[in-house]
Amino acid sequence: MNDKQASKLVVDQVSHRYGEVAVLENLTLEVKVNEVVMLVGPSGCGKTTLLDLLSGHMAPVSGKITRQGTARTVYQQDGLFPWLTVWENVGIGLRSVPDPKQRDDEIAELLELVNLTSFKNHYPHQLSGGMRQRAELARVLAGDSDILLMDEPFSALDYQARLTMRRELARVLQKRPRTVVFVTHDIEEAAQLADRVLILSKRPATICQELPITIPRPRGLADDEVVEAMRMILRALGLNNTDGVTV
Amino acid sequence: MNDKQASKLVVDQVSHRYGEVAVLENLTLEVKVNEVVMLVGPSGCGKTTLLDLLSGHMAPVSGKITRQGTARTVYQQDGLFPWLTVWENVGIGLRSVPDPKQRDDEIAELLELVNLTSFKNHYPHQLSGGMRQRAELARVLAGDSDILLMDEPFSALDYQARLTMRRELARVLQKRPRTVVFVTHDIEEAAQLADRVLILSKRPATICQELPITIPRPRGLADDEVVEAMRMILRALGLNNTDGVTV
Amino acid sequence: MTRQSSPPSTQKVSSRLGRFSSILVLLGLILLWYGISALNLFPAYAFPSPASVLVSFQEELTAGRLLNDIVASLWRVAIGFVLAVGLGVPIGLWLGQHLQARQALVPMLNFFRFLSPLAWIPFAILWFHIGDKPAIFLIFMATFFPMTLATMVAVASIPSIYFRVAKDYNYSGIELLTQVTFPAVLPQVITALRMSYGIAWVVIVAAEMVGCQDGLGYGIWEARNGLRLDSAVCYMIVIGSLGMGIDRLFAELTKLPAVRWGYER
Amino acid sequence: MTRQSSPPSTQKVSSRLGRFSSILVLLGLILLWYGISALNLFPAYAFPSPASVLVSFQEELTAGRLLNDIVASLWRVAIGFVLAVGLGVPIGLWLGQHLQARQALVPMLNFFRFLSPLAWIPFAILWFHIGDKPAIFLIFMATFFPMTLATMVAVASIPSIYFRVAKDYNYSGIELLTQVTFPAVLPQVITALRMSYGIAWVVIVAAEMVGCQDGLGYGIWEARNGLRLDSAVCYMIVIGSLGMGIDRLFAELTKLPAVRWGYER
Amino acid sequence: RYRPFTGSGAAVVHKGSNKHADRELTVGFLPVTCHLTCPVTDFASKTTATNTNFNSRVFTDFPTVVSALEAKQVQATFMIVPLAMKLREQGVPVKICYLGHRDGSEVVVGKNSKIRSLVDLKGKKVAVPSLFSNQNFVLHKLMVDYQMKPTDINFVVLPPPDMPTSLAAGAIDAYFVGEPFCAKAELDGIGRVLYYARDIWPSFISCALVVHEDLIKSQPDMVQDLVRGIAQSGAWAETHRAEAAKLVAPYYRQDEKVLKYVLTADPKRVSYVNLTPTDKDLARIEDMGLSMGLLTKRTPMDELIDRKFVPDVIREAPIDVAQIPSPKK
Ligand SMILES: Nc1ncnc2c1ncn2[C@@H]1O[C@H](COP(=O)(O)OP(=O)(O)OP(=O)(O)O)[C@@H](O)[C@H]1O
Ligand SMILES: Nc1ncnc2c1ncn2[C@@H]1O[C@H](COP(=O)(O)OP(=O)(O)OP(=O)(O)O)[C@@H](O)[C@H]1O
Ligand SMILES: [Mg+2]
Ligand SMILES: [Mg+2]
């Protein structure tokens, strides 16, 4: 599992459509092992679709996708099993751990990390939107998987929680590097976490710009390079000067 | 309906709990007519619960809530009727409009506004997360209601769409002022849209700070006052200096 | 599960293959039947052979009886079932939304649900005399209660958010029922419809005991009383095929655009 | 709808009120019955009075027959139904997930679904002789197919995301069926359970025609043969009440924590 | 309701050339040979000159017949005699006006079974069509004669059509029922006759023509017609057995072969003459029912029987054999 070739992701000339709606057009992309790729693009352009293709949940209409290694996804919405408690939901990634004690410890630690310890016996429908998202985050980090696909995983979190989660994710990835494809609308997030940022065009989506971000970690929010990266991303999104945006 | 007293919202000593979980504690709040109040607070603190109480969908365990005027909500998740197309969903707020032509025109205009014209005949399950959110936004803006309750309505939108929606919302509110209670995790949003920002504490939620924002409109993102307001909100959230946050 | 993603050509192939395999299964069943009866495992009078059933099928068909019986039974089932659905679904929707009414009436509805049409026969004759009407009554009694209760239970599983939205947009009364509650449970109502429709056909044999002079159920009775097991099997096959065919129509309902959300999410 | 928000005291009051109103409704029904029979709208032999039913109830009870019949029928229904559910639910789950198998087998299952237990009787006797076994077989035949198909249809309505998650976490085979598919359809399976359970009781009268010497269905049969409509009504009341009571137990299943999500969202 | 093919099938036997009849009466029956005179009368009323068209209406089982009679949906019907007594006992105003046939029932045992007499049936399962059937009564009477206890035999109530199968499957050891359910077992090689009814109870009665008193009061001449028709049909059937089998086969939807076997194999098997109910016959049945506890009170015979419609001279019905439709192939 820690084989260097284990987590390759290659997208080769992939197009996808739902009936009439063309969503991806001739997309080619290679994600390197343990690389963190952030996807940024307009709403409805096909980011979720791309993740579904990467994880193998859907087959592309044309083109080829190669995936090596096991992938897990943080879904954009409601990926928790509603019939399991938070504790049990997090536990499903650890079913293969033979020692119950070790399993329980790991679950407890993850719940601590996402600050849901006191809600471990709640069912998903008894949680707030942000809490559900955090539970899903804990679940995806449990156990061992080579690839993480994350679809706006922090979108329902408050600013502070977002910062914490970002930090924790970085910490977890440092301990156990993984290949990550991460969809976000948050420029800060992209600049702080990415090895590479891909800017997608409007639907049908193609990669209209690729920004490698080579800033050494840890990256401070106010570091010049990070601020510069953020500005770069905004520029790539066609938002050269948001300062002028008035409401 | 345009009666000045029509859209009063008063929360008086309200507490709420789900079983063991105390969510709101002795909350008192008055939203003035046509005021835009933004709620900011940690995930799971009780913002959605407060909106549910304000809209009358739930009754508080103790305390009293007075609402004058009709309220409509943008729900945090999946508020569209899955059995109706986007067009029909937006149309449900306009059922009382007698003239079909006028109704169709208004629906078309709103779909244009949220950039969903080409998806008008799609069903919600055929839309992306952000598109669903935009459709819900269009629906809530259709027709006449006195109070808008918005639960992180832009959370699934990309940065650019967020800016657009913010601007459109402001424009709609200028044309037809309404009382708005708006939950957000986006500090920019709060600073640009709010007449008053309420910072909620952790669960059980109380109002731990109130920030009136009196900056004249239009408000530019880079305006000093707006930047200052954002800083103020961050400070109120206990994030005095996020610059030091490293990942 | 990710049906929408499989390209259309695959789908067509698999449905053709599906039809083919289902025919294979049915053929296999017939072969099995043929084999058993050829091996004389059971005596012929107690286990009619496919050939004898075919002969009696031809007989009934040329005598015109079979078609007459089909029309008669279809008609009775249709009336009884349409009445049951037409009353049961609205009542179920209404009960689903009114706790008070539910608590008051459900025990009664539940009580009647468990009564066999065979037990109702004396009353059916007393109230509706003999012929079509009591048969329709019996079919109604057998399908109305399951339909009502299934609808009612389905309403309980509607996510509350739809009712919240409905309240926001001033839905109430009949409009709430028809525009929100009903579409929200429609996928489950279609399932309930298919189940109750099965009950209606199962009950037809009992229902046509009440002095009917035609109908498929009556045909089975007559065949049994006439010691013609071959003809009984022939009628069973007709009932099964007819039921199956009409169930396909109901299954088509699940393809309505306003229902797809129940299956495609 | 916003049940979770109403304070507990209100709930308790409303449930007490509910029980009260349901008793009122039942009392009203009995009164109506009493009134009709007192008015002599129908001759007494065709429409037994509550008093005569009460007398025959007492008779059957003191003779020990009634209790015996209840136990016999409960046992048959229990065995037949448990078999049907025990086979039907897994098969339904499996079919729901295998398009190929579904396409091949559903027409056959659907075919058998429409066959009346009354039509099966000759075969039941041939294969299972008389007594308990054919009765159980008939109950099984009447409930297995609806249960299987309802489960299968329910699987089709599972949101695809659960299967995606399951795939992410390496669920497959039996584990997928028991840990994902089953809990995902459990709320709907409980509904199907309640519906099929109703069918099982409805069928008991037909099932106990095949040489049973006891049982509630046989009791009705005997009462009708012996022109004892009062005793038939007494048995109907017992069947209805028993069914109703056991349905309450099934309704309790909807309160399981792992099922609440189906009703509280 | 839309009815295709009204001109064919079962309907054919309801229409005929008799233009004389200006009124109709529905008479209930079950497809057993005991009720054979009912469809014969139906046929005769439509092909010969009578005043009433008799429509025979087939039922599936006796309880339903009873319900229909109680609801006055049929006012004349054939039914097992003890059931008629029970009806009368319960205050349903019905009268026995005529009988169905004599004998016509057998105790059947497995073809290769070693059972030679009733005593051999000790501890075995014996099926009867209903507790209120005369078969059940008579068998109990025979047990008394053989000094057996009522519990020596396990009686099972089974619908008659299921009896041959049950016997073949070994589910029961014997059954006692009316024809043609015995002949069927014989023809199929399942069973053999242990006792003919006449061996146990000479001039055995199974079923009778039961008429509602309302009809007797309101239209006595119609009842007169009916009883005369039935009696004449019986007389005709007694001498035209093969033709009778052919005539009723479509009414019964039964195999003509079985019916023909019942009627012709042994002329003593069934008999359609001497069908006027006598007090002695019925009193014996009533006694048996009372002693078995199935009947609870004695009904005076003059309340139960109405013989005034039985014609003094019973002629054969003038049925034109040529008019009997041949089965289509
Ligand atoms: N049905 C329920 N049963 C039990 N607890 C509930 C229920 N609904 C909400 N809660 C609890 O109430 C608290 C507040 O939830 P609420 O949805 O109001 O939070 P929120 O402020 O909207 O959070 P977020 O920003 O994550 O959406 C949470 O701790 C949640 O677990
Ligand atoms: N089942 C479906 N049927 C038809 N169209 C679909 C379906 N699912 C998605 N689409 C369409 O595909 C396009 C891309 O959807 P996708 O969910 O991938 O967008 P996204 O980039 O994730 O957007 P967002 O940021 O809003 O989540 C959208 O236009 C959507 O309408
Ligand atoms: Mg998406
Ligand atoms: Mg919330």
Tab-separated table of C-alpha atoms in Angstrom, chain A residues 52 55-58 70-73 75 77-83 92-93 95 123 125-126 136 139-140, chain D residues 161-172 175 179-181 183-184 257-262 264-265:
chain	number	residue	atom	x	y	z
A	52	ASP	CA	-17.036	10.467	-9.594
A	55	SER	CA	-13.247	7.192	-7.959
A	56	GLY	CA	-14.684	4.822	-10.532
A	57	HIS	CA	-18.273	5.375	-9.473
A	58	MET	CA	-19.089	6.324	-13.029
A	70	THR	CA	-7.918	2.675	-3.042
A	71	ALA	CA	-9.873	5.878	-3.141
A	72	ARG	CA	-12.256	7.381	-0.635
A	73	THR	CA	-14.462	10.374	-1.100
A	75	TYR	CA	-19.086	13.748	-0.811
A	77	GLN	CA	-23.704	16.161	0.303
A	78	ASP	CA	-24.960	13.595	2.764
A	79	GLY	CA	-22.512	10.780	2.364
A	80	LEU	CA	-23.014	9.477	5.901
A	81	PHE	CA	-25.010	6.307	6.373
A	82	PRO	CA	-28.149	7.576	8.094
A	83	TRP	CA	-28.691	4.277	9.916
A	92	ILE	CA	-16.696	1.638	8.809
A	93	GLY	CA	-13.290	2.557	7.444
A	95	ARG	CA	-13.558	-2.673	9.902
A	123	TYR	CA	-27.389	9.804	14.123
A	125	HIS	CA	-30.132	13.419	10.995
A	126	GLN	CA	-29.557	14.758	14.472
A	136	GLU	CA	-17.558	12.588	7.012
A	139	ARG	CA	-14.568	8.855	8.377
A	140	VAL	CA	-12.489	9.423	5.299
D	161	ILE	CA	-24.564	7.684	-2.856
D	162	TYR	CA	-24.837	4.902	-0.304
D	163	PHE	CA	-23.566	2.396	-2.799
D	164	ARG	CA	-20.745	4.733	-3.680
D	165	VAL	CA	-19.737	5.030	-0.069
D	166	ALA	CA	-20.031	1.270	0.247
D	167	LYS	CA	-17.704	0.822	-2.678
D	168	ASP	CA	-15.224	3.302	-1.228
D	169	TYR	CA	-15.131	1.253	1.936
D	170	ASN	CA	-14.896	-2.131	0.252
D	171	TYR	CA	-18.310	-3.436	1.079
D	172	SER	CA	-19.269	-6.289	-1.164
D	175	GLU	CA	-21.557	-7.572	3.827
D	179	GLN	CA	-24.643	-3.682	6.186
D	180	VAL	CA	-25.743	-1.278	3.495
D	181	THR	CA	-28.597	-2.420	1.302
D	183	PRO	CA	-30.460	-0.978	6.544
D	184	ALA	CA	-31.035	1.442	3.671
D	257	PRO	CA	-32.922	3.912	16.516
D	258	ALA	CA	-31.439	2.570	13.280
D	259	VAL	CA	-34.743	3.190	11.514
D	260	ARG	CA	-35.737	6.558	12.899
D	261	TRP	CA	-33.855	8.329	10.122
D	262	GLY	CA	-36.503	7.064	7.722
D	264	GLU	CA	-37.485	11.916	11.221
D	265	ARG	CA	-35.591	13.581	8.459
